PDB file of C-alpha atoms in Angstrom:
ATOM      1  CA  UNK A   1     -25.729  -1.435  21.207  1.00  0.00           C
ATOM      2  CA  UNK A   2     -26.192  -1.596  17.071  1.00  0.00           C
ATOM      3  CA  UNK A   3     -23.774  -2.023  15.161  1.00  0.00           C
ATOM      4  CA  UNK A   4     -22.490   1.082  12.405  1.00  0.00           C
ATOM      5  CA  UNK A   5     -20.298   0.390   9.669  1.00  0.00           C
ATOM      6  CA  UNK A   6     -17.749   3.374   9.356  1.00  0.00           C
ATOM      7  CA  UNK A   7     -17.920   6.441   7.437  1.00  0.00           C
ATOM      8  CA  UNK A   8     -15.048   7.079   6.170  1.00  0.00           C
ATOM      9  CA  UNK A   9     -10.922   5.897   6.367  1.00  0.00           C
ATOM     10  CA  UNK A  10      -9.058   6.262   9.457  1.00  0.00           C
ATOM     11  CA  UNK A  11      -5.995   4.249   8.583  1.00  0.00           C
ATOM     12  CA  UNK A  12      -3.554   3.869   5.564  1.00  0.00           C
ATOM     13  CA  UNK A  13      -1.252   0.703   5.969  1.00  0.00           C
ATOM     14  CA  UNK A  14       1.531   1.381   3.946  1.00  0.00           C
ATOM     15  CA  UNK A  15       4.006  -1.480   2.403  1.00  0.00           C
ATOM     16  CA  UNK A  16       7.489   0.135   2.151  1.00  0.00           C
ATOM     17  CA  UNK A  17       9.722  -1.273  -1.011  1.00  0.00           C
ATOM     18  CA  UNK A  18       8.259  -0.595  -3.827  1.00  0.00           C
ATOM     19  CA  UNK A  19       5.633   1.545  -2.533  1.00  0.00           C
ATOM     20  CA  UNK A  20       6.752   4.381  -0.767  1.00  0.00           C
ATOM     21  CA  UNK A  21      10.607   3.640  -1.526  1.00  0.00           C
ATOM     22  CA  UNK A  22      12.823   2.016  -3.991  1.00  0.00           C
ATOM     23  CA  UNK A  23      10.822   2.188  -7.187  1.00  0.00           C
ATOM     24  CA  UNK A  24      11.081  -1.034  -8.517  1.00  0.00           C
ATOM     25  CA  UNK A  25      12.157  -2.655  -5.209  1.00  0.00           C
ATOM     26  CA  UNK A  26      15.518  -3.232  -6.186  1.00  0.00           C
ATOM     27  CA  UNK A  27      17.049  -3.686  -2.303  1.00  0.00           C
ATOM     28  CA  UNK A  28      15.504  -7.046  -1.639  1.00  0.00           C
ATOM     29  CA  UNK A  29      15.441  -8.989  -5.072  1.00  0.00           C
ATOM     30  CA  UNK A  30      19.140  -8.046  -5.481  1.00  0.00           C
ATOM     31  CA  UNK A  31      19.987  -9.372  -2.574  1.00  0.00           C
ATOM     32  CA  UNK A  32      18.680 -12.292  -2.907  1.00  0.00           C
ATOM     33  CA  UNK A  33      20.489 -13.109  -6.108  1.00  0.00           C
ATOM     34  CA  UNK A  34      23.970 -12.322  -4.015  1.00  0.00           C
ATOM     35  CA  UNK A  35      23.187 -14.467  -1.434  1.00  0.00           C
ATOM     36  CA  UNK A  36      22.227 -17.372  -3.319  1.00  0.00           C
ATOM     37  CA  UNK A  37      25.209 -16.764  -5.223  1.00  0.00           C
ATOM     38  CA  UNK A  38      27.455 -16.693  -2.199  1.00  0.00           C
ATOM     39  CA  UNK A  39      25.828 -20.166  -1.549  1.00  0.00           C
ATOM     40  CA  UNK A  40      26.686 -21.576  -5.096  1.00  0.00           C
ATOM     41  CA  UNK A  41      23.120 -20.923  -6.646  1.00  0.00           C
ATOM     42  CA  UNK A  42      22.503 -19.079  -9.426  1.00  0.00           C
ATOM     43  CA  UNK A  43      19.407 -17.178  -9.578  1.00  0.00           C
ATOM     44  CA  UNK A  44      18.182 -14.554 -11.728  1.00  0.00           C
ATOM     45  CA  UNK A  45      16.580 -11.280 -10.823  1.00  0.00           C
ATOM     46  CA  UNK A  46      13.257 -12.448 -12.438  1.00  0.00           C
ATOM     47  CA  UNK A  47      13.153 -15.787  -9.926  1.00  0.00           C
ATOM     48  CA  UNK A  48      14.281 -13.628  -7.223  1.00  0.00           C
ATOM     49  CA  UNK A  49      11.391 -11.476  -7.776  1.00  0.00           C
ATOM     50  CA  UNK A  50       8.385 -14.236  -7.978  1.00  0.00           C
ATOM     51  CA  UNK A  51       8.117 -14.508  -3.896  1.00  0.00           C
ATOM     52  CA  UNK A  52       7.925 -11.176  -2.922  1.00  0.00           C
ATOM     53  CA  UNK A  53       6.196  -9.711  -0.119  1.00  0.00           C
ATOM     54  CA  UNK A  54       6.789 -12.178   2.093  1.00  0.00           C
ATOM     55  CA  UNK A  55       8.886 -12.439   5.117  1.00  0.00           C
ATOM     56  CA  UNK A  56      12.732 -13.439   3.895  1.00  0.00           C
ATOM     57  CA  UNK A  57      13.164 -16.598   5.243  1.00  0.00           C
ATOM     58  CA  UNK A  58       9.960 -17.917   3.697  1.00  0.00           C
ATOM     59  CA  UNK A  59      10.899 -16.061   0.320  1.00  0.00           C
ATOM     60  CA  UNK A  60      14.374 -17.852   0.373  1.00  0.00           C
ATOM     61  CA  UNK A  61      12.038 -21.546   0.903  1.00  0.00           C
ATOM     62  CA  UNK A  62       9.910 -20.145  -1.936  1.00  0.00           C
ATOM     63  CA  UNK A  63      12.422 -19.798  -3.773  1.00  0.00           C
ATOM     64  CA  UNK A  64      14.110 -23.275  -3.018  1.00  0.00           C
ATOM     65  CA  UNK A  65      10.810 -24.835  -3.984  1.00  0.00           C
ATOM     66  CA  UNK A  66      10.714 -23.498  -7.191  1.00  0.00           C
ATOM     67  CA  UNK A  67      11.254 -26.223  -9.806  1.00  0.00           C
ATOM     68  CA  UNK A  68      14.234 -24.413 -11.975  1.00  0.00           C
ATOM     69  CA  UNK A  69      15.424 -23.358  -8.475  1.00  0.00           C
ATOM     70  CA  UNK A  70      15.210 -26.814  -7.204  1.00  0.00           C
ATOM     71  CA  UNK A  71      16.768 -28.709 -10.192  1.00  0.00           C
ATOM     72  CA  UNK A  72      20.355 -26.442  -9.281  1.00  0.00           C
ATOM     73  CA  UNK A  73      19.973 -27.041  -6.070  1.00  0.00           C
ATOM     74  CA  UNK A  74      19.805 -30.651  -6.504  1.00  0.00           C
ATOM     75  CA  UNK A  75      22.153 -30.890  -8.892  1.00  0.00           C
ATOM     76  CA  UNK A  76      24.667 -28.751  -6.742  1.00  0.00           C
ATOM     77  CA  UNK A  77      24.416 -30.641  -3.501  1.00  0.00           C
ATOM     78  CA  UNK A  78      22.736 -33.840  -4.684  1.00  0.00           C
ATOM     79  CA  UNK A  79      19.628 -33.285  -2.795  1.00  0.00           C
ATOM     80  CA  UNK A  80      16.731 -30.875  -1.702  1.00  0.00           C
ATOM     81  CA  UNK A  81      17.004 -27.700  -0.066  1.00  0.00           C
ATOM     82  CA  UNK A  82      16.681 -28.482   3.434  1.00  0.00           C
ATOM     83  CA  UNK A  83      14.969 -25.961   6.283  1.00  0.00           C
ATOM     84  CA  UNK A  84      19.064 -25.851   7.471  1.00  0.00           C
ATOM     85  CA  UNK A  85      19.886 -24.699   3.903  1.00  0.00           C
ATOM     86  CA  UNK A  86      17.369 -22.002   3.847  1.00  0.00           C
ATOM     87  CA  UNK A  87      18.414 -20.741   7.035  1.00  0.00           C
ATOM     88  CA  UNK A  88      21.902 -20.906   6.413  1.00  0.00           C
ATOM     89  CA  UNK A  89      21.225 -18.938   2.893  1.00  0.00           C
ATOM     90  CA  UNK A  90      19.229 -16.337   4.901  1.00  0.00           C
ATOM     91  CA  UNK A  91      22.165 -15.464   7.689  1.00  0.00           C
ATOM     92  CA  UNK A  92      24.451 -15.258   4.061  1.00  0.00           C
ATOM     93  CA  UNK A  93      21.497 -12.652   3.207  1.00  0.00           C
ATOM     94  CA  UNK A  94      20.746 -10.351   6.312  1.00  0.00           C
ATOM     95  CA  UNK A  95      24.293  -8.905   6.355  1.00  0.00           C
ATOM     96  CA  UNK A  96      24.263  -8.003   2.970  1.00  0.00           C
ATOM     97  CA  UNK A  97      20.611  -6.720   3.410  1.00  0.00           C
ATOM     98  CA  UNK A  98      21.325  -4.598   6.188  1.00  0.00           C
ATOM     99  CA  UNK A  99      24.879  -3.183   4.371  1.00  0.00           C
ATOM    100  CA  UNK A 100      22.993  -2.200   0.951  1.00  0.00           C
ATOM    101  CA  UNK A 101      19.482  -1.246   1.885  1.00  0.00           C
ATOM    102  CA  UNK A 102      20.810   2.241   1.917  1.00  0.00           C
ATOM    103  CA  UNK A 103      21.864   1.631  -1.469  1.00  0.00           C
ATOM    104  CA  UNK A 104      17.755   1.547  -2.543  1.00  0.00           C
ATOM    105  CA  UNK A 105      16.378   3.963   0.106  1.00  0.00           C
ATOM    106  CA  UNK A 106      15.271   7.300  -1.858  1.00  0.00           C
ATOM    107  CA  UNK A 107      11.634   8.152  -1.500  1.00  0.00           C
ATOM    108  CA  UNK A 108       9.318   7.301  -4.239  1.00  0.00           C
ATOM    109  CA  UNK A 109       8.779  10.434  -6.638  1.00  0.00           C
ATOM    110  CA  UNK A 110       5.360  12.289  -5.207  1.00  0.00           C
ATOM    111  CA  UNK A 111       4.964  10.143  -2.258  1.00  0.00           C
ATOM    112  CA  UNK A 112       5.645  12.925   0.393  1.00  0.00           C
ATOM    113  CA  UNK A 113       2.996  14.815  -1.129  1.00  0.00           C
ATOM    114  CA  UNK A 114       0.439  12.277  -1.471  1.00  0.00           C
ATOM    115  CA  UNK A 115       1.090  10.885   1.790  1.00  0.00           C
ATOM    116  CA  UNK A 116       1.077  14.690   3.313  1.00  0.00           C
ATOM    117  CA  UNK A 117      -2.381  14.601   1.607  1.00  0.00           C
ATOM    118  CA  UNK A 118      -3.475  11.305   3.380  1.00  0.00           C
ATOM    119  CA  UNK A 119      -2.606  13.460   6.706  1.00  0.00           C
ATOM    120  CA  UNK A 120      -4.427  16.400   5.896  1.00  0.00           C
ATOM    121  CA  UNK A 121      -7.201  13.747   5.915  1.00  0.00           C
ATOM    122  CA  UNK A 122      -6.973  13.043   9.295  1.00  0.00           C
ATOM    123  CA  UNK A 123      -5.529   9.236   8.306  1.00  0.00           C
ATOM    124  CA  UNK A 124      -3.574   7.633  10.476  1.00  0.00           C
ATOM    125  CA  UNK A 125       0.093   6.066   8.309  1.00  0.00           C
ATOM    126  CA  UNK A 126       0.642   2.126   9.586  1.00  0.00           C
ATOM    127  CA  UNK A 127       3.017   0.495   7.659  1.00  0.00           C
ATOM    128  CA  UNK A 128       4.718  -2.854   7.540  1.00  0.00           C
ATOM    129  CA  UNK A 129       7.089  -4.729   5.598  1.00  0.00           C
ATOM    130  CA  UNK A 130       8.600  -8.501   4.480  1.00  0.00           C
ATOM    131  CA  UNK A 131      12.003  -6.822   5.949  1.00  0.00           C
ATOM    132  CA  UNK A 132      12.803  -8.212   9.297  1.00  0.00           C
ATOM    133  CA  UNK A 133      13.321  -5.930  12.417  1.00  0.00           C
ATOM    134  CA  UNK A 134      16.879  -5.126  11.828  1.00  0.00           C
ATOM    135  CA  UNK A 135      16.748  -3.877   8.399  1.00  0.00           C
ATOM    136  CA  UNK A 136      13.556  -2.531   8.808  1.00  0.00           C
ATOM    137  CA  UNK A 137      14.897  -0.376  11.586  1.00  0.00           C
ATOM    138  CA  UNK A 138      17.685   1.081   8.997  1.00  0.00           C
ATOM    139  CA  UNK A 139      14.999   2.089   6.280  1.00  0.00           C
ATOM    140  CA  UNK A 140      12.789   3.912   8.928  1.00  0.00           C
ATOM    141  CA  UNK A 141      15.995   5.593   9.824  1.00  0.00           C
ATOM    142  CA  UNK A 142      16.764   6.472   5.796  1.00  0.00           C
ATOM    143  CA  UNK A 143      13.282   7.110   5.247  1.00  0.00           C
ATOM    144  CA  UNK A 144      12.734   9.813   8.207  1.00  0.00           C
ATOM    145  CA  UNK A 145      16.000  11.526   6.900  1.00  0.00           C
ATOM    146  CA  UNK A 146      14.236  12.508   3.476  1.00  0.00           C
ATOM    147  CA  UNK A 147      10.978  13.125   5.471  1.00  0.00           C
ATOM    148  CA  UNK A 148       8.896  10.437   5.537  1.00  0.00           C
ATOM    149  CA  UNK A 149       7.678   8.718   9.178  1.00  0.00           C
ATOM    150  CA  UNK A 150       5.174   6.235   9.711  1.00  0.00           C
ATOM    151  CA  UNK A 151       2.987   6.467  12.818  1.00  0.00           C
ATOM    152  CA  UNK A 152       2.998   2.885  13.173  1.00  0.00           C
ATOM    153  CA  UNK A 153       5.741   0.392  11.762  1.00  0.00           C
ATOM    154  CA  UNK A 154       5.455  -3.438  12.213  1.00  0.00           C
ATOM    155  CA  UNK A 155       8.282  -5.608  10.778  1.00  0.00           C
ATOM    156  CA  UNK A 156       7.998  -9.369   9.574  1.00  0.00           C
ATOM    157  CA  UNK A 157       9.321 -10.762  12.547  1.00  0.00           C
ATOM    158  CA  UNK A 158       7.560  -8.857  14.992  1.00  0.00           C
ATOM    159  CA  UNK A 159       4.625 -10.993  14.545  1.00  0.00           C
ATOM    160  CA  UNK A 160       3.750 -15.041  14.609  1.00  0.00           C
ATOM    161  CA  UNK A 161       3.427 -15.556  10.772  1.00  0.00           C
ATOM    162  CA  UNK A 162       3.975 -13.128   7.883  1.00  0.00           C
ATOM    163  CA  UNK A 163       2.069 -12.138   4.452  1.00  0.00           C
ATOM    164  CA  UNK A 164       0.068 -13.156   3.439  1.00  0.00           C
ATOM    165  CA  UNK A 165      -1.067 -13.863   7.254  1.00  0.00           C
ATOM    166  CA  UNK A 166      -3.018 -10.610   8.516  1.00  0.00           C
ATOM    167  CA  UNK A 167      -0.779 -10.528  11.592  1.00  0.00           C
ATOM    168  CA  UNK A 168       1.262  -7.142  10.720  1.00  0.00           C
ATOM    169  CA  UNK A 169      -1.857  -5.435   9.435  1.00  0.00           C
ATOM    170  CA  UNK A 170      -3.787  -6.102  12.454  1.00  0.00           C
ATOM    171  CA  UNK A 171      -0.669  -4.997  14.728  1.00  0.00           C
ATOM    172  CA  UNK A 172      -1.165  -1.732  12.842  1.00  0.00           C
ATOM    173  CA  UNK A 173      -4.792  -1.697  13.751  1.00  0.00           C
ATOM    174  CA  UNK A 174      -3.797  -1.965  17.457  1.00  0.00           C
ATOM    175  CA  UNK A 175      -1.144   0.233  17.358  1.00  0.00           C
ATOM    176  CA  UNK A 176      -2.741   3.217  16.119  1.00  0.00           C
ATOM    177  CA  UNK A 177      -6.564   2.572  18.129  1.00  0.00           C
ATOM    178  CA  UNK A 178      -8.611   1.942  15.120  1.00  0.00           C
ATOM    179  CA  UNK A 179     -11.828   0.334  16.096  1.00  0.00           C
ATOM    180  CA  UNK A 180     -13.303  -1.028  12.585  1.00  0.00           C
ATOM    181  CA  UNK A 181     -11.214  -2.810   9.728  1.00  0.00           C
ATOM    182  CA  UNK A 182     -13.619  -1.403   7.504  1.00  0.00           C
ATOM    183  CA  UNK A 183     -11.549   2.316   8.014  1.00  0.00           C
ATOM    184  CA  UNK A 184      -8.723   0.592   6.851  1.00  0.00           C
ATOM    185  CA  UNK A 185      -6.792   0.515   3.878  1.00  0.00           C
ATOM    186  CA  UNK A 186      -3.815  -1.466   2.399  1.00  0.00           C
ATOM    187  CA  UNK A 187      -1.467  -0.425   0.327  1.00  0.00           C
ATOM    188  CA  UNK A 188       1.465  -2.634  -1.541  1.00  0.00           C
ATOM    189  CA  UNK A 189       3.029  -3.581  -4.717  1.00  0.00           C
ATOM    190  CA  UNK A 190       2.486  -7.888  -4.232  1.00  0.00           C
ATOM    191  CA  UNK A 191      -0.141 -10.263  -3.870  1.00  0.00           C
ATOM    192  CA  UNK A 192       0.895 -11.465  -0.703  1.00  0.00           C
ATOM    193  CA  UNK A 193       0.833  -7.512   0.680  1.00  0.00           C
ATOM    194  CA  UNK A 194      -2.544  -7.389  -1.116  1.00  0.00           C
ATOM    195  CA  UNK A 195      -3.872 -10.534   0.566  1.00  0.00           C
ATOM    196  CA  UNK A 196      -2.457  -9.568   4.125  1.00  0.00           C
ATOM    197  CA  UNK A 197      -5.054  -6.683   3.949  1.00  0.00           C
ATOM    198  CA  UNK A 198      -7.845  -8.656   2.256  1.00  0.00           C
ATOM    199  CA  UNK A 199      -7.085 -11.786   4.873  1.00  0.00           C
ATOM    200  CA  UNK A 200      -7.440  -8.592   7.863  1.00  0.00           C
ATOM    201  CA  UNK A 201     -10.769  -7.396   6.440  1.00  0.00           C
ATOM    202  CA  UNK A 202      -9.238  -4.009   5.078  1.00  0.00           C
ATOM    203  CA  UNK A 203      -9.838  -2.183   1.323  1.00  0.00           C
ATOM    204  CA  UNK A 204      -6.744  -2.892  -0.369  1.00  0.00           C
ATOM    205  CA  UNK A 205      -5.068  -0.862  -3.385  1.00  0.00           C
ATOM    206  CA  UNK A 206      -2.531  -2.351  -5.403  1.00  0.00           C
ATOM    207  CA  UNK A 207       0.513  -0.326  -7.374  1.00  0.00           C
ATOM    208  CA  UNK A 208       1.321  -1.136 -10.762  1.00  0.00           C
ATOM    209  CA  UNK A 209       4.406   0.748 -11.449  1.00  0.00           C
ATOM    210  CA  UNK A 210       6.620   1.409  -8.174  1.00  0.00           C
ATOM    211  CA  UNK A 211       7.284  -1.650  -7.585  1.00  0.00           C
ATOM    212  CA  UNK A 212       7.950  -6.036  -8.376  1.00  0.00           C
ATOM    213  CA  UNK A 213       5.912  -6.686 -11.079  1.00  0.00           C
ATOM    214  CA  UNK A 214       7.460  -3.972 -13.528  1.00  0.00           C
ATOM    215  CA  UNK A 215      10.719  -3.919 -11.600  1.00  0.00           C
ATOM    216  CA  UNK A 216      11.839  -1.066 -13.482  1.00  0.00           C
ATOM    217  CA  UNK A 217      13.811   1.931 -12.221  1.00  0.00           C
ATOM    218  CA  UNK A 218      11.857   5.451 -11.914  1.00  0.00           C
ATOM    219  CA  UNK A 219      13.593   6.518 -14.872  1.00  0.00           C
ATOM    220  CA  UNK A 220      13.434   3.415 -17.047  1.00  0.00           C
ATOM    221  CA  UNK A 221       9.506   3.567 -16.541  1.00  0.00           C
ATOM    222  CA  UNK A 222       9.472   7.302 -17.134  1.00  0.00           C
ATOM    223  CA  UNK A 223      11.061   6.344 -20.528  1.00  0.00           C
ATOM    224  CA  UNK A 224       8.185   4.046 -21.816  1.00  0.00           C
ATOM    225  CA  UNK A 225       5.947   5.359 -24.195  1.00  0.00           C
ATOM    226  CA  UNK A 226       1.984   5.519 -23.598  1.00  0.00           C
ATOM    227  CA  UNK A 227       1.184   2.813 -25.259  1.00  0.00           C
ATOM    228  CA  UNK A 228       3.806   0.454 -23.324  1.00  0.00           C
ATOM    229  CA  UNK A 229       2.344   1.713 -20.505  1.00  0.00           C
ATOM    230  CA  UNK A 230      -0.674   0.570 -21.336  1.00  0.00           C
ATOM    231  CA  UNK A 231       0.867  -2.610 -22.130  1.00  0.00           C
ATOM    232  CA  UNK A 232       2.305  -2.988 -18.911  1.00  0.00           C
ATOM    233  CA  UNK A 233      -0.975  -1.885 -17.329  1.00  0.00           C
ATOM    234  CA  UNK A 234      -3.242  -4.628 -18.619  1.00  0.00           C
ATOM    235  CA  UNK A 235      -0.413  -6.983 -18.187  1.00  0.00           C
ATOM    236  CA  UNK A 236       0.171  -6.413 -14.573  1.00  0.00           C
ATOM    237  CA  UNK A 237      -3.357  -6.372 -13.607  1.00  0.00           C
ATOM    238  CA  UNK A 238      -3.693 -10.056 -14.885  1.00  0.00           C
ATOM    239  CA  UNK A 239      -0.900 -10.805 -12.567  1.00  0.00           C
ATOM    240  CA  UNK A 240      -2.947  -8.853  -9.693  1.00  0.00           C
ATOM    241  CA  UNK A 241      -6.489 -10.503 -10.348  1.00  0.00           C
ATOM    242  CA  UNK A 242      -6.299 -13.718  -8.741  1.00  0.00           C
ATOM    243  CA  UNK A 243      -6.259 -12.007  -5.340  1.00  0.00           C
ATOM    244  CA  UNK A 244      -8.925  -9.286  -5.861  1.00  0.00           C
ATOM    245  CA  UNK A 245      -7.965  -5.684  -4.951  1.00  0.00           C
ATOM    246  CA  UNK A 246     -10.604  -3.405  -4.650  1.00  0.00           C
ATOM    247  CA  UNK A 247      -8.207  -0.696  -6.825  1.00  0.00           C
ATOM    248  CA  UNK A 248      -5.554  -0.788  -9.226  1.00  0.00           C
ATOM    249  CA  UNK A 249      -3.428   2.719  -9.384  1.00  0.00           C
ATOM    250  CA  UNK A 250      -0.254   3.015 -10.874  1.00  0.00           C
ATOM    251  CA  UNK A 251       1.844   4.536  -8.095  1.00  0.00           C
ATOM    252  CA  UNK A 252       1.472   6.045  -4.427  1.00  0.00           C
ATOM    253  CA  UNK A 253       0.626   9.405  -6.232  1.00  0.00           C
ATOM    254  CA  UNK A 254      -2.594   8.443  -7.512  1.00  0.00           C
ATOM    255  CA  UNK A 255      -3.533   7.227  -3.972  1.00  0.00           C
ATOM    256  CA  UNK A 256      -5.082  10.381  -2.184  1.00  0.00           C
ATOM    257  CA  UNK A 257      -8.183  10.006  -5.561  1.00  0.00           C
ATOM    258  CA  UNK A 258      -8.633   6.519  -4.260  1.00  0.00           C
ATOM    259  CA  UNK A 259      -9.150   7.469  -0.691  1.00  0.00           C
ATOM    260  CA  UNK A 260     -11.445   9.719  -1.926  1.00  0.00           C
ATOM    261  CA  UNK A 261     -13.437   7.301  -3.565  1.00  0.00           C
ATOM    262  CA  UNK A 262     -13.557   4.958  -0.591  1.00  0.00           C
ATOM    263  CA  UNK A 263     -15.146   7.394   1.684  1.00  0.00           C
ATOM    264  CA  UNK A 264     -17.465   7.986  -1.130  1.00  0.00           C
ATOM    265  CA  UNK A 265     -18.520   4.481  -1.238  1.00  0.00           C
ATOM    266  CA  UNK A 266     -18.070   3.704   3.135  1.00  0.00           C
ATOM    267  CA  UNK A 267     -20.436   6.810   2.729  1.00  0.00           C
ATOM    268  CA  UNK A 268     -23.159   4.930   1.038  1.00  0.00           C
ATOM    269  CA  UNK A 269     -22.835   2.348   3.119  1.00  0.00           C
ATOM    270  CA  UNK A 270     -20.622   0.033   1.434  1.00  0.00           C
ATOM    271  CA  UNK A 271     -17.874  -2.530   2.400  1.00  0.00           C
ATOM    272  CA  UNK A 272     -14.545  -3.788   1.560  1.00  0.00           C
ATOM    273  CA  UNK A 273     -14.889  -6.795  -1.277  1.00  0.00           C
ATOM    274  CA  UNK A 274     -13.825 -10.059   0.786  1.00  0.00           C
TER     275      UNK A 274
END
């Protein structure tokens, strides 16, 4: 038997905040603020934001370990944050998670239609997520409401180790019978969503707009001008480069062009960059 590199796509893995819903991924980072709140911390959105993409409980660490972070911490409680600290900050975060995810649960603007596109492309829709199983359960169930439903979904704790860990990629891959990583394709709005699909052997596309590193609402970011777009665009894509996606689009509506050009290049015998 000889080996054959594919073709063309089979798969789409598709993050879910910030990618196909709540623009700006508002539901996690403000969460995170309330619950380190409720534990006497004060953290800003911004901080909140710099961990993202990972599972919760290592975001909440992440956070801890962060020197500003760590400084209130200390000078709180008069020491480190401890693994006990971080766990008990995470149960003060999972009910508050689970009550307001709802709050941040409308569909991306043009994402039914691009990802009806993907579809009438024969692509099989895996998705995962840094949300645990019980939260993630209540945004599949908001999501399908407004029309949107995954093939495959593969929460953070469904798995051995989250992002940037391949684990919940590679789930997908089994899920939905795909035989080559190659066909594959990631899709997210971090660099630990982007190196899940890099670390799994996949193409990966990162989002500019939709999601943590402009953290804007749909209609703040409809409200910037061209040229602080621009801005914005050559900013974020610094923030992107250390971990290498093979495209840079600015939301999940520009996505069903990239696909295109994937198959183009797959077709000429090309690979994803590693």
């Amino acid at each position: 038997m000889h080996y054959q590199s594919p073709k063309k796509l089979e798969a789409v893995i598709l993050d879910w905040a910030g990618t196909v819903v709540d623009f700006g991924s508002f539901a996690p980072t403000k969460i995170f603020v309330e619950a380190f709140a409720s534990f006497g911390i004060d953290v800003s959105l911004e901080e909140a934001r710099g961990p993202m993409g990972m599972g919760k409980w290592d975001h909440i660490r992440s956070l801890c370990n962060q020197e500003a972070v760590a400084k209130r911490f200390i000078a709180k409680f008069g020491h480190s944050a401890t693994d006990e600290d971080v766990t008990e900050i995470y149960n003060l975060f999972m009910p508050l998670q689970i009550a307001k995810v709802a709050q941040h649960s409308e569909l991306i603007p043009g994402a039914l239609d691009a990802i009806q596109s993907l579809r009438n492309s024969q692509l099989k829709i895996g998705s995962c997520s840094g949300y645990p199983k019980v939260v993630m359960d209540k945004v599949v169930d908001l999501a399908r409401t407004k029309g949107y439903e995954a093939d495959h979904v593969v929460a953070t704790d469904e798995v051995p180790r989250g992002r940037p860990s391949p684990a919940q990629a590679l789930a997908n891959v089994i899920a939905l019978g795909i035989n080559n990583l190659a066909a594959c394709v990631k899709v997210d709005d971090t660099e630990p969503g982007i190196l899940e699909g890099k670390n799994a052997g996949m193409w990966t596309v990162a989002l500019r707009f939709s999601g943590n590193f402009l953290g804007l609402t749909y209609e703040q970011y409809q409200s910037l001008s061209a040229n602080e777009k621009e801005q914005q665009r050559q900013r974020i894509d610094a923030l992107f480069a250390l971990c290498q996606p093979d495209f840079l689009i600015d939301t999940i509506t520009d996505l069903p062009a990239v696909i295109s050009q994937i198959n183009q290049k797959l077709a000429a015998g090309e690979l994803p960059s590693r």
